[in-house]
Amino acid sequence: MTTTATSALADSELPRLRLDVAPLLLLPILALLALPLVGSFPTWVTLTIAGLAMGMMIFIMASGLTLVFGLMDVLNFGHGAFVSVGAFTATLVLLPMQGWMQADSVLLNLSALGLAIALAVLVTGALGWAFERVIIIPVYGQHLKQILITMGGMIVAEQMIHVIWGPDQIPLPLPASFRGVLLFGDVAVEKYRLLAVAVGLIVFAAMFLVLNRTKVGLLIRAGVENSEMVEALGYRIRRLFVGVFVAGSALAGLGGVLWGLYREMLTAAMGSDLMVPVFIVIIIGGLGSVGGCFIGAMLVALVANYAGFLAPKIALVSNILLMVSILLWRPQGLFPVAKR
Amino acid sequence: MLSLTGVHTHIGQYHILQGVDLVLPHGELTVLLGRNGAGKTTTLRTIMGLWHASRGALVFDGSDITQTATADIACAGIAYVPENMGIFSDLTVHENLVLAARDGEPDKARLEWIFGFFPALKKFWNQAAGTLSGGQKQMLAIARAIVEPRKLLLVDEPTKGLAPAIIQSLITAFRELKAMETTILLVEQNFNFVRSLGDSVAVMDDGRIVHVGPMAELSENLDLQQKLLGLSLDTHQ
Amino acid sequence: MMLSRMFSGDFPRSRFLALMLLVAFAGLTLAPFLFPGARALNVAATICVFIVLVASYDLLLGYTGIVSFAHTMFYGIGAYGVGLSLYSVGPTWGAVFMGLTIALILSLVLALVIGLFSLRVKAIFYAMITLAVASAFAVLASQLSDFTGGEDGRTFGVPEVLRPGFRLIDAEVFGTAINGKLITYYLVFFSALALFLLLLRVVNSPFGRVLQAIRENDFRAEALGYRTVVYRTLANCLSAVTATLAGALMALWLRYTGPQTTLSLTIMMDILLIVVIGGMGTLYGAAIGSALFILAQNYLQALMRQASEGLAAVPVLANLFHPDRWLLWLGVLFVLSVYYFPSGIVGKLRGRK
């Protein structure tokens, strides 16, 4: 490069897009602040890991929802139904395969789990496709009807779970090798929570790669900002949207399996019970932002865990307090999505 | 190349286009003039299928596209640069252009040709498009429309709010495109900008085309300018 | 003339609808004499309260186009306000009014804050925020058990006149004792009637018409000079206050208040179902919908039980008709309503002429 070229370049150099780090810093700051308050290091580690595990599960369930909203301005109030259906579908594999589940072999345990997840993801994905066809298509662009209709869809789905699996709760024991705790000195960590964190990280990494390194991912991000322009460039946004909806439903199903095993007890309403934290997470994160959703999920879960230990009464409304304070700081959420 | 016959477009309860007749001959640059609210943008959006005509017919390259979906119209060979440029600000310049290319990476030689008149794009290749200046965004928006050869280009007010230096590079770009016999429909309010570019000119008012003729005729005939554009110049200066 | 003023000029406009309303009205007026059983009277009182509760929700959903999930919260505030006041102060009218006043103020403040906080933005945002706030409130009510009685709720005494043991006159009228229960019923009934007519007046006032204009096109309403945020917030407050009053009536009737009867999401869902199936944007829909829904809830399930037992041989089918699955059928009806007759039963009846 010649000197004139460099000087010309320096001349009109743009301010670099500042990476918005403030929200990223919230997590470590929160964790560090909690440490002296909690007092004991082992307890703090346990709480933090429990929070992260829960946050990962919430993220898995919420990510699809926020993308669907960003892309098509559709908010599915029935998203929780996919969580429940995913968990109940997993019992079709996990309960008959108790032999593998309770065998003293990580490989057999994981295989059973993998099969269950595969089935749950397939079923919820297919259900998502049908849901989109039947329930969502007629109410595009009509928020009021969307809310009502997806709520109605959720009622029907939950009732169908009762019809198929009966009215009672279903116990779902953890696989043998993920029961109990791992001890690192004084620090006790539940094995299953580590598994949940690992799965969550894998999902997040996979989503990150897809959204940043593939053309489909670029189209999704572009569509979140300006779906009309994506159409005008010659892509059928509908197909993209159906894909994202199916993927989001499948992720909710995966989250449902993880969540069901975490609670070791399934109820038809387990998904809809989670919708409040899920909504708070996507509001905090900025509607449509996957990164924001991830940070939001971690924040909500960590705050809930720390508060639950420090001041159980406050913990009940910690979600709301967190949401209000974040929105006072950034009214559009942590990572506002640019809209045309 | 493209013909509109008696096109009516409603947006909600508003009747915007009230019978537009327009023919764009192959390889020519047609300028669409008219005051704000005359229906210029609606005409472009109707061609693009972003709003559908309630009556009338649009024929592009021999096939009827009146009810065709936007994506299919784009694939048939129409590129669109909207007034707000429609840049994906979260994506880099590179990624914006990747999406504009139908399959995979844009053609190298063609990119170099574009960099010839829009050098900024090369410089900020890996910058998020949201950080570009207004003029650079406009360059990116046009580059995105021409990164592969298209049969017809719809451009909505490209000079709006831009510095003269950048307008100059837009003029260069349109000259190059004309040299390659691209059919272009250019909506503009800036008559000086289009005076030298246009082959023919159409003037809209109240949702109808009120004048069609060669650019030369309009740019030489001051009376005609006064009659057709006086309104628009007066009300906007 | 007088009738017109009472109905604020908004008549049923369908002979069959008018007949249904008349039957419902007559049934509720004479309920203690027509259906003397304790259960029947309870159904009638519940219908009265729900008519007010649902109608006030319709003011939001049907007339203003706002989806709120916090309506049961306001209902609960009313019930808890009166209930806890009676529980801690003792069964006096003073306690009733004190509790009611505190509840109304709390509801008003909450509605105002939530409204100003989130009504500026999209309907969807508001729905999510209210869902979150309402669920936090429900959790709070069930966890602060020293104060609220927790999951068990509170049973409390009511002023003497309202107690079942109280006799206004010793004789029976048409075989019905004129006791405190009957007086409570008529208190509920007439309060509900007054509130319903008041809401009817509101939606047919200029204020109500602005709300509907905002629902149709908030952008245009704003352009016409109406501050949409102000109108929406006002509607929100009015609706919250009415729901609070409904909650207070329910508490007086039940002499009990607890999370299951006032705050649960199930009730919120019931309200949604009633509004949509009855007919959004018409208060008569709320009335007809509530009556049919509460009747079905109490009597249809018996029918389903028979169907289910009859189908016991076919496992899944039997489950489909299990009395606990009646929500399934309501859910299906709800979805179909939103698609095919968004104006609900009332809209259907009016359309038929």
Tab-separated table of N, CA and C in Angstrom, chain C residues 99-165:
chain	number	residue	atom	x	y	z
C	99	GLY	N	-61.102	-1.653	53.681
C	99	GLY	CA	-60.431	-2.600	52.782
C	99	GLY	C	-60.655	-2.233	51.328
C	100	LEU	N	-61.910	-1.867	51.031
C	100	LEU	CA	-62.248	-1.531	49.654
C	100	LEU	C	-61.473	-0.287	49.198
C	101	THR	N	-61.396	0.699	50.083
C	101	THR	CA	-60.692	1.931	49.713
C	101	THR	C	-59.218	1.642	49.439
C	102	ILE	N	-58.590	0.901	50.364
C	102	ILE	CA	-57.181	0.582	50.157
C	102	ILE	C	-57.003	-0.175	48.847
C	103	ALA	N	-57.892	-1.142	48.612
C	103	ALA	CA	-57.778	-1.959	47.399
C	103	ALA	C	-57.927	-1.095	46.150
C	104	LEU	N	-58.901	-0.182	46.177
C	104	LEU	CA	-59.123	0.660	44.999
C	104	LEU	C	-57.918	1.536	44.721
C	105	ILE	N	-57.355	2.087	45.790
C	105	ILE	CA	-56.183	2.952	45.598
C	105	ILE	C	-55.015	2.142	45.042
C	106	LEU	N	-54.795	0.967	45.639
C	106	LEU	CA	-53.693	0.126	45.175
C	106	LEU	C	-53.880	-0.242	43.698
C	107	SER	N	-55.096	-0.644	43.338
C	107	SER	CA	-55.369	-1.014	41.947
C	107	SER	C	-55.122	0.158	41.012
C	108	LEU	N	-55.613	1.308	41.427
C	108	LEU	CA	-55.487	2.487	40.592
C	108	LEU	C	-54.013	2.828	40.356
C	109	VAL	N	-53.243	2.785	41.439
C	109	VAL	CA	-51.822	3.110	41.317
C	109	VAL	C	-51.123	2.095	40.423
C	110	LEU	N	-51.399	0.813	40.674
C	110	LEU	CA	-50.747	-0.225	39.864
C	110	LEU	C	-51.122	-0.083	38.389
C	111	ALA	N	-52.422	0.122	38.136
C	111	ALA	CA	-52.871	0.240	36.746
C	111	ALA	C	-52.211	1.437	36.071
C	112	LEU	N	-52.093	2.504	36.842
C	112	LEU	CA	-51.485	3.718	36.299
C	112	LEU	C	-50.017	3.486	35.966
C	113	VAL	N	-49.313	2.864	36.913
C	113	VAL	CA	-47.874	2.637	36.709
C	113	VAL	C	-47.636	1.686	35.543
C	114	ILE	N	-48.350	0.557	35.558
C	114	ILE	CA	-48.154	-0.401	34.462
C	114	ILE	C	-48.520	0.249	33.142
C	115	GLY	N	-49.619	1.003	33.156
C	115	GLY	CA	-50.073	1.632	31.927
C	115	GLY	C	-49.064	2.620	31.383
C	116	LEU	N	-48.597	3.501	32.240
C	116	LEU	CA	-47.654	4.522	31.774
C	116	LEU	C	-46.347	3.871	31.359
C	117	PHE	N	-46.017	2.772	32.048
C	117	PHE	CA	-44.748	2.111	31.772
C	117	PHE	C	-44.759	1.418	30.420
C	118	SER	N	-45.875	0.827	30.078
C	118	SER	CA	-45.803	-0.055	28.903
C	118	SER	C	-46.875	0.171	27.852
C	119	LEU	N	-47.838	1.051	28.088
C	119	LEU	CA	-48.876	1.203	27.076
C	119	LEU	C	-48.419	2.001	25.864
C	120	ARG	N	-47.261	2.654	26.007
C	120	ARG	CA	-46.772	3.423	24.864
C	120	ARG	C	-46.348	2.491	23.749
C	121	VAL	N	-45.862	1.335	24.146
C	121	VAL	CA	-45.320	0.414	23.154
C	121	VAL	C	-46.385	-0.553	22.675
C	122	LYS	N	-45.912	-1.606	22.029
C	122	LYS	CA	-46.832	-2.485	21.334
C	122	LYS	C	-47.736	-3.273	22.279
C	123	ALA	N	-48.850	-3.708	21.719
C	123	ALA	CA	-49.802	-4.526	22.464
C	123	ALA	C	-49.109	-5.751	23.053
C	124	ILE	N	-48.208	-6.305	22.265
C	124	ILE	CA	-47.535	-7.539	22.680
C	124	ILE	C	-46.686	-7.302	23.912
C	125	PHE	N	-46.041	-6.187	23.939
C	125	PHE	CA	-45.194	-5.819	25.060
C	125	PHE	C	-46.040	-5.724	26.325
C	126	TYR	N	-47.187	-5.073	26.184
C	126	TYR	CA	-48.073	-4.896	27.322
C	126	TYR	C	-48.552	-6.247	27.840
C	127	ALA	N	-48.902	-7.135	26.909
C	127	ALA	CA	-49.374	-8.460	27.313
C	127	ALA	C	-48.292	-9.179	28.118
C	128	MET	N	-47.066	-9.099	27.660
C	128	MET	CA	-45.981	-9.807	28.351
C	128	MET	C	-45.729	-9.212	29.734
C	129	ILE	N	-45.699	-7.882	29.790
C	129	ILE	CA	-45.409	-7.234	31.067
C	129	ILE	C	-46.501	-7.541	32.082
C	130	THR	N	-47.769	-7.452	31.648
C	130	THR	CA	-48.840	-7.716	32.610
C	130	THR	C	-48.796	-9.163	33.078
C	131	LEU	N	-48.467	-10.065	32.164
C	131	LEU	CA	-48.361	-11.475	32.562
C	131	LEU	C	-47.315	-11.621	33.657
C	132	ALA	N	-46.170	-10.975	33.453
C	132	ALA	CA	-45.082	-11.089	34.428
C	132	ALA	C	-45.487	-10.479	35.767
C	133	VAL	N	-46.060	-9.285	35.718
C	133	VAL	CA	-46.431	-8.609	36.968
C	133	VAL	C	-47.503	-9.401	37.708
C	134	ALA	N	-48.516	-9.864	36.952
C	134	ALA	CA	-49.601	-10.587	37.606
C	134	ALA	C	-49.099	-11.877	38.246
C	135	SER	N	-48.194	-12.561	37.564
C	135	SER	CA	-47.739	-13.819	38.146
C	135	SER	C	-46.878	-13.546	39.374
C	136	ALA	N	-46.102	-12.470	39.340
C	136	ALA	CA	-45.313	-12.121	40.521
C	136	ALA	C	-46.245	-11.800	41.689
C	137	PHE	N	-47.344	-11.098	41.391
C	137	PHE	CA	-48.293	-10.739	42.431
C	137	PHE	C	-48.939	-11.990	43.028
C	138	ALA	N	-49.270	-12.938	42.161
C	138	ALA	CA	-49.893	-14.169	42.647
C	138	ALA	C	-48.923	-14.924	43.558
C	139	VAL	N	-47.657	-14.994	43.135
C	139	VAL	CA	-46.658	-15.686	43.954
C	139	VAL	C	-46.518	-14.979	45.294
C	140	LEU	N	-46.475	-13.675	45.236
C	140	LEU	CA	-46.329	-12.881	46.457
C	140	LEU	C	-47.486	-13.170	47.412
C	141	ALA	N	-48.695	-13.176	46.864
C	141	ALA	CA	-49.872	-13.388	47.715
C	141	ALA	C	-49.833	-14.756	48.365
C	142	SER	N	-49.352	-15.755	47.643
C	142	SER	CA	-49.375	-17.080	48.233
C	142	SER	C	-48.167	-17.301	49.149
C	143	GLN	N	-47.135	-16.482	49.010
C	143	GLN	CA	-45.946	-16.706	49.847
C	143	GLN	C	-45.948	-15.874	51.126
C	144	LEU	N	-46.557	-14.701	51.094
C	144	LEU	CA	-46.592	-13.882	52.307
C	144	LEU	C	-47.689	-14.428	53.216
C	145	SER	N	-47.495	-15.668	53.677
C	145	SER	CA	-48.625	-16.375	54.277
C	145	SER	C	-49.032	-15.785	55.630
C	146	ASP	N	-48.110	-15.136	56.331
C	146	ASP	CA	-48.498	-14.535	57.613
C	146	ASP	C	-49.586	-13.494	57.426
C	147	PHE	N	-49.497	-12.814	56.308
C	147	PHE	CA	-50.416	-11.715	56.030
C	147	PHE	C	-51.649	-12.190	55.265
C	148	THR	N	-51.415	-13.017	54.239
C	148	THR	CA	-52.508	-13.356	53.322
C	148	THR	C	-53.103	-14.725	53.574
C	149	GLY	N	-52.487	-15.518	54.435
C	149	GLY	CA	-52.979	-16.869	54.619
C	149	GLY	C	-52.415	-17.851	53.605
C	150	GLY	N	-51.535	-17.377	52.742
C	150	GLY	CA	-50.842	-18.266	51.800
C	150	GLY	C	-51.794	-18.991	50.870
C	151	GLU	N	-51.439	-20.226	50.524
C	151	GLU	CA	-52.254	-21.018	49.604
C	151	GLU	C	-53.652	-21.266	50.164
C	152	ASP	N	-53.761	-21.351	51.494
C	152	ASP	CA	-55.061	-21.662	52.099
C	152	ASP	C	-55.999	-20.474	52.054
C	153	GLY	N	-55.460	-19.281	51.930
C	153	GLY	CA	-56.306	-18.094	51.920
C	153	GLY	C	-56.835	-17.779	53.314
C	154	ARG	N	-57.800	-16.897	53.359
C	154	ARG	CA	-58.364	-16.490	54.645
C	154	ARG	C	-59.878	-16.667	54.630
C	155	THR	N	-60.398	-17.213	55.706
C	155	THR	CA	-61.838	-17.216	55.912
C	155	THR	C	-62.130	-16.139	56.938
C	156	PHE	N	-63.185	-15.369	56.728
C	156	PHE	CA	-63.407	-14.244	57.626
C	156	PHE	C	-64.899	-14.048	57.848
C	157	GLY	N	-65.232	-13.316	58.908
C	157	GLY	CA	-66.635	-13.020	59.169
C	157	GLY	C	-67.059	-11.779	58.400
C	158	VAL	N	-68.361	-11.648	58.116
C	158	VAL	CA	-68.873	-10.473	57.422
C	158	VAL	C	-69.803	-9.733	58.381
C	159	PRO	N	-70.129	-8.473	58.080
C	159	PRO	CA	-71.057	-7.737	58.947
C	159	PRO	C	-72.336	-8.539	59.181
C	160	GLU	N	-72.950	-8.337	60.314
C	160	GLU	CA	-74.008	-9.219	60.777
C	160	GLU	C	-75.144	-9.409	59.768
C	161	VAL	N	-75.517	-8.296	59.105
C	161	VAL	CA	-76.645	-8.360	58.175
C	161	VAL	C	-76.413	-9.404	57.081
C	162	LEU	N	-75.139	-9.638	56.763
C	162	LEU	CA	-74.835	-10.516	55.643
C	162	LEU	C	-74.646	-11.964	56.082
C	163	ARG	N	-74.699	-12.226	57.357
C	163	ARG	CA	-74.461	-13.595	57.825
C	163	ARG	C	-75.674	-14.483	57.582
C	164	PRO	N	-75.464	-15.730	57.239
C	164	PRO	CA	-76.580	-16.635	56.952
C	164	PRO	C	-77.527	-16.749	58.132
C	165	GLY	N	-77.033	-16.582	59.349
C	165	GLY	CA	-77.866	-16.743	60.540
C	165	GLY	C	-78.842	-15.583	60.733
